[in-house]
Tab-separated table of C-alpha atoms in Angstrom:
chain	number	residue	atom	x	y	z
A	1	UNK	CA	-6.017	7.734	30.523
A	2	UNK	CA	-3.728	7.694	27.352
A	3	UNK	CA	-6.675	8.555	25.444
A	4	UNK	CA	-6.006	7.585	21.661
A	5	UNK	CA	-2.535	6.383	20.674
A	6	UNK	CA	-0.936	5.628	17.365
A	7	UNK	CA	2.007	3.390	16.490
A	8	UNK	CA	4.284	4.179	14.713
A	9	UNK	CA	4.718	7.983	14.696
A	10	UNK	CA	6.886	7.938	11.603
A	11	UNK	CA	7.623	5.474	9.021
A	12	UNK	CA	9.207	5.437	5.451
A	13	UNK	CA	8.311	2.635	2.836
A	14	UNK	CA	9.424	2.001	-0.602
A	15	UNK	CA	6.676	1.680	-3.360
A	16	UNK	CA	5.165	-1.807	-2.965
A	17	UNK	CA	5.871	-2.397	0.560
A	18	UNK	CA	3.255	-3.203	3.069
A	19	UNK	CA	2.636	-1.952	6.493
A	20	UNK	CA	-0.030	-1.854	9.395
A	21	UNK	CA	-0.777	1.285	11.414
A	22	UNK	CA	-2.060	0.537	14.819
A	23	UNK	CA	-4.566	2.748	16.959
A	24	UNK	CA	-5.650	1.994	20.176
A	25	UNK	CA	-8.056	3.872	22.656
A	26	UNK	CA	-8.792	3.474	26.176
A	27	UNK	CA	-12.016	5.292	26.510
A	28	UNK	CA	-14.318	2.410	25.757
A	29	UNK	CA	-15.512	4.085	22.491
A	30	UNK	CA	-17.729	2.128	20.221
A	31	UNK	CA	-16.982	4.179	17.161
A	32	UNK	CA	-13.324	4.554	15.525
A	33	UNK	CA	-11.869	6.170	12.507
A	34	UNK	CA	-9.005	6.585	10.338
A	35	UNK	CA	-8.305	9.668	8.552
A	36	UNK	CA	-5.711	10.905	6.158
A	37	UNK	CA	-4.605	14.791	6.187
A	38	UNK	CA	-2.723	16.142	2.985
A	39	UNK	CA	-1.834	19.812	2.452
A	40	UNK	CA	-4.593	21.645	0.544
A	41	UNK	CA	-7.071	18.724	0.833
A	42	UNK	CA	-7.600	18.742	4.517
A	43	UNK	CA	-8.919	15.765	6.664
A	44	UNK	CA	-10.520	12.772	4.459
A	45	UNK	CA	-12.047	9.713	5.948
A	46	UNK	CA	-10.508	6.352	5.037
A	47	UNK	CA	-12.509	3.754	6.766
A	48	UNK	CA	-14.597	3.705	10.020
A	49	UNK	CA	-15.908	1.260	12.517
A	50	UNK	CA	-19.092	1.397	14.463
A	51	UNK	CA	-18.334	-1.618	16.596
A	52	UNK	CA	-16.001	-4.554	17.188
A	53	UNK	CA	-15.984	-6.740	13.896
A	54	UNK	CA	-17.519	-4.133	11.830
A	55	UNK	CA	-15.790	-1.826	9.390
A	56	UNK	CA	-17.121	0.688	6.473
A	57	UNK	CA	-15.808	2.515	3.748
A	58	UNK	CA	-15.245	6.426	3.970
A	59	UNK	CA	-14.508	8.810	1.431
A	60	UNK	CA	-11.034	7.748	0.295
A	61	UNK	CA	-10.893	3.768	1.006
A	62	UNK	CA	-8.839	2.676	-2.078
A	63	UNK	CA	-5.419	1.262	-1.223
A	64	UNK	CA	-6.337	0.556	2.453
A	65	UNK	CA	-7.879	-2.112	4.538
A	66	UNK	CA	-8.840	-2.202	8.031
A	67	UNK	CA	-9.676	-4.519	10.882
A	68	UNK	CA	-11.522	-3.999	14.248
A	69	UNK	CA	-10.977	-7.513	15.994
A	70	UNK	CA	-10.904	-5.769	19.540
A	71	UNK	CA	-13.081	-2.828	20.559
A	72	UNK	CA	-10.062	-0.781	21.487
A	73	UNK	CA	-8.118	-1.333	18.413
A	74	UNK	CA	-8.351	-0.271	15.096
A	75	UNK	CA	-5.701	-1.323	12.259
A	76	UNK	CA	-5.069	0.340	9.022
A	77	UNK	CA	-3.186	-1.706	6.372
A	78	UNK	CA	-1.477	-0.568	3.179
A	79	UNK	CA	-0.890	-3.751	0.967
A	80	UNK	CA	1.207	-2.223	-1.700
A	81	UNK	CA	2.228	1.274	-0.792
A	82	UNK	CA	2.293	4.089	-3.423
A	83	UNK	CA	3.766	7.334	-3.360
A	84	UNK	CA	0.430	8.773	-3.363
A	85	UNK	CA	-0.214	7.344	0.207
A	86	UNK	CA	2.363	9.574	1.618
A	87	UNK	CA	0.441	11.661	4.212
A	88	UNK	CA	-0.260	12.132	7.805
A	89	UNK	CA	-2.620	9.557	9.092
A	90	UNK	CA	-4.823	10.077	12.211
A	91	UNK	CA	-6.867	7.791	14.083
A	92	UNK	CA	-9.835	8.952	16.193
A	93	UNK	CA	-12.886	7.506	18.346
A	94	UNK	CA	-15.897	8.670	19.732
A	95	UNK	CA	-18.917	7.397	21.768
A	96	UNK	CA	-21.949	5.927	20.043
A	97	UNK	CA	-24.165	8.753	21.512
A	98	UNK	CA	-21.842	11.557	20.438
A	99	UNK	CA	-20.320	10.384	17.146
A	100	UNK	CA	-19.086	13.786	16.067
A	101	UNK	CA	-17.238	14.747	19.120
A	102	UNK	CA	-14.040	12.691	18.045
A	103	UNK	CA	-10.796	12.427	19.949
A	104	UNK	CA	-7.886	12.140	17.854
A	105	UNK	CA	-4.570	10.371	18.161
A	106	UNK	CA	-1.168	12.221	17.628
A	107	UNK	CA	-0.757	11.003	13.976
A	108	UNK	CA	1.563	8.809	11.970
A	109	UNK	CA	3.686	10.590	9.195
A	110	UNK	CA	4.016	8.234	6.334
A	111	UNK	CA	6.461	8.734	3.568
A	112	UNK	CA	6.569	6.380	0.278
A	113	UNK	CA	9.491	6.767	-1.872
B	1	UNK	CA	-18.531	19.170	-4.576
B	2	UNK	CA	-17.291	20.620	-1.268
B	3	UNK	CA	-19.927	20.584	1.323
B	4	UNK	CA	-17.811	22.724	3.820
B	5	UNK	CA	-15.705	25.867	2.827
B	6	UNK	CA	-13.759	27.823	5.335
B	7	UNK	CA	-12.495	31.256	4.858
B	8	UNK	CA	-9.878	32.674	5.064
B	9	UNK	CA	-7.303	30.095	4.439
B	10	UNK	CA	-5.054	31.842	6.577
B	11	UNK	CA	-5.310	34.642	9.310
B	12	UNK	CA	-2.674	36.826	11.013
B	13	UNK	CA	-3.759	38.843	13.853
B	14	UNK	CA	-1.951	41.024	16.435
B	15	UNK	CA	-2.441	40.083	20.034
B	16	UNK	CA	-5.810	41.630	21.172
B	17	UNK	CA	-6.986	42.205	17.543
B	18	UNK	CA	-10.413	40.361	17.483
B	19	UNK	CA	-11.751	38.792	14.154
B	20	UNK	CA	-13.985	35.995	12.810
B	21	UNK	CA	-13.460	32.795	10.922
B	22	UNK	CA	-16.002	31.722	8.492
B	23	UNK	CA	-17.495	28.292	7.576
B	24	UNK	CA	-19.976	28.031	5.187
B	25	UNK	CA	-21.967	24.652	4.235
B	26	UNK	CA	-24.037	23.348	1.336
B	27	UNK	CA	-25.664	20.391	2.882
B	28	UNK	CA	-29.628	20.243	2.901
B	29	UNK	CA	-31.044	19.692	6.108
B	30	UNK	CA	-28.026	20.484	8.514
B	31	UNK	CA	-27.939	17.903	11.298
B	32	UNK	CA	-24.959	19.760	13.440
B	33	UNK	CA	-21.786	21.705	12.791
B	34	UNK	CA	-18.655	21.037	14.663
B	35	UNK	CA	-15.654	23.066	15.444
B	36	UNK	CA	-12.236	21.645	16.012
B	37	UNK	CA	-8.893	23.107	16.849
B	38	UNK	CA	-5.542	21.483	15.530
B	39	UNK	CA	-1.916	22.510	16.621
B	40	UNK	CA	0.837	22.084	14.402
B	41	UNK	CA	2.048	18.351	14.498
B	42	UNK	CA	-1.111	17.190	16.753
B	43	UNK	CA	-4.627	15.747	15.991
B	44	UNK	CA	-7.578	17.845	15.985
B	45	UNK	CA	-9.325	18.733	19.360
B	46	UNK	CA	-12.984	18.997	19.663
B	47	UNK	CA	-14.380	22.494	20.422
B	48	UNK	CA	-17.942	23.008	20.058
B	49	UNK	CA	-21.132	21.535	18.663
B	50	UNK	CA	-23.966	23.782	17.051
B	51	UNK	CA	-27.231	22.176	16.066
B	52	UNK	CA	-29.767	24.844	15.129
B	53	UNK	CA	-29.705	28.491	13.632
B	54	UNK	CA	-29.136	31.029	16.233
B	55	UNK	CA	-27.176	28.875	18.482
B	56	UNK	CA	-24.053	30.281	20.344
B	57	UNK	CA	-21.228	28.328	22.196
B	58	UNK	CA	-18.335	29.918	23.950
B	59	UNK	CA	-15.181	28.953	25.392
B	60	UNK	CA	-12.622	31.265	26.934
B	61	UNK	CA	-11.994	33.685	24.041
B	62	UNK	CA	-13.873	31.805	21.599
B	63	UNK	CA	-17.521	32.117	20.320
B	64	UNK	CA	-19.078	29.792	17.746
B	65	UNK	CA	-22.277	30.901	16.030
B	66	UNK	CA	-24.625	29.260	13.422
B	67	UNK	CA	-26.992	30.651	10.916
B	68	UNK	CA	-28.708	28.582	8.225
B	69	UNK	CA	-26.091	29.053	5.617
B	70	UNK	CA	-22.803	29.338	7.901
B	71	UNK	CA	-20.994	29.476	11.040
B	72	UNK	CA	-18.637	31.905	12.361
B	73	UNK	CA	-15.750	31.418	15.111
B	74	UNK	CA	-15.313	34.631	16.751
B	75	UNK	CA	-12.078	35.344	18.432
B	76	UNK	CA	-12.114	38.062	21.085
B	77	UNK	CA	-8.762	39.663	22.044
B	78	UNK	CA	-6.666	36.805	21.002
B	79	UNK	CA	-3.555	35.615	22.422
B	80	UNK	CA	-0.565	33.882	20.951
B	81	UNK	CA	-1.458	30.642	22.470
B	82	UNK	CA	-4.775	30.898	20.366
B	83	UNK	CA	-2.398	30.300	17.308
B	84	UNK	CA	-3.785	27.146	15.575
B	85	UNK	CA	-5.684	25.756	12.474
B	86	UNK	CA	-9.454	25.721	13.131
B	87	UNK	CA	-11.568	23.230	11.300
B	88	UNK	CA	-15.303	23.027	10.998
B	89	UNK	CA	-17.188	19.920	10.073
B	90	UNK	CA	-20.583	18.557	9.057
B	91	UNK	CA	-21.997	15.088	9.252
B	92	UNK	CA	-21.532	13.248	5.827
B	93	UNK	CA	-24.644	12.910	3.787
B	94	UNK	CA	-23.811	9.172	3.462
B	95	UNK	CA	-22.936	8.307	7.034
B	96	UNK	CA	-24.538	10.200	10.073
B	97	UNK	CA	-21.799	9.414	12.514
B	98	UNK	CA	-18.908	10.487	10.202
B	99	UNK	CA	-17.891	13.832	9.380
B	100	UNK	CA	-16.693	15.891	6.380
B	101	UNK	CA	-14.165	18.446	7.309
B	102	UNK	CA	-13.275	22.072	5.699
B	103	UNK	CA	-9.854	22.523	4.910
B	104	UNK	CA	-9.452	24.776	7.893
B	105	UNK	CA	-8.074	28.358	8.773
B	106	UNK	CA	-4.671	28.690	9.879
B	107	UNK	CA	-4.582	31.538	12.544
B	108	UNK	CA	-1.314	33.172	13.720
B	109	UNK	CA	-1.605	35.678	16.705
B	110	UNK	CA	1.327	37.550	17.140
B	111	UNK	CA	2.537	39.186	20.493
């Protein structure tokens, strides 16, 4: 099993550009999450999904959109990137009955210039 | 207001020098406390779940304990491979299935 994979691993964007980060999991987990991690701020939840076709806002959702069209995939979109969105983005997934035992992907390092 | 506070921010130990990391929380009605380990350049990895005061969990050189106000991660006779950032987390008050993480303690164990 590959676990949780994220694409791409690195990306550089210019202010105003858009992009989509892809997260895939092969553990048949119901729940999926997107976090960002910044120095001094720790991990912060952006959006999450408790099932196919459903999404919800986390702690820092502004400037991001998500979609969960398939159970195994969770997409994070930036419509108009800003320098404040420079960060490392982590995707995670979990079972419905153990939502706090989350399996994380390797991360995507995004730089917005 | 931060719900989860970890201390110290960084800790340097010599191999074999035992110590403890602290995680204090301010949520009312704790519904679990969770420890993760994060290696540089990687995503966090789940370690322990603690649900009630007095509960303890162990894994190799790590032991996690929980009181009504805080949790400790005790590291006994650490080795260099224990070097990592240790994160604790509690369920968010606005969404039980989601977590609020502390900022972590960066542990460096020197040989």
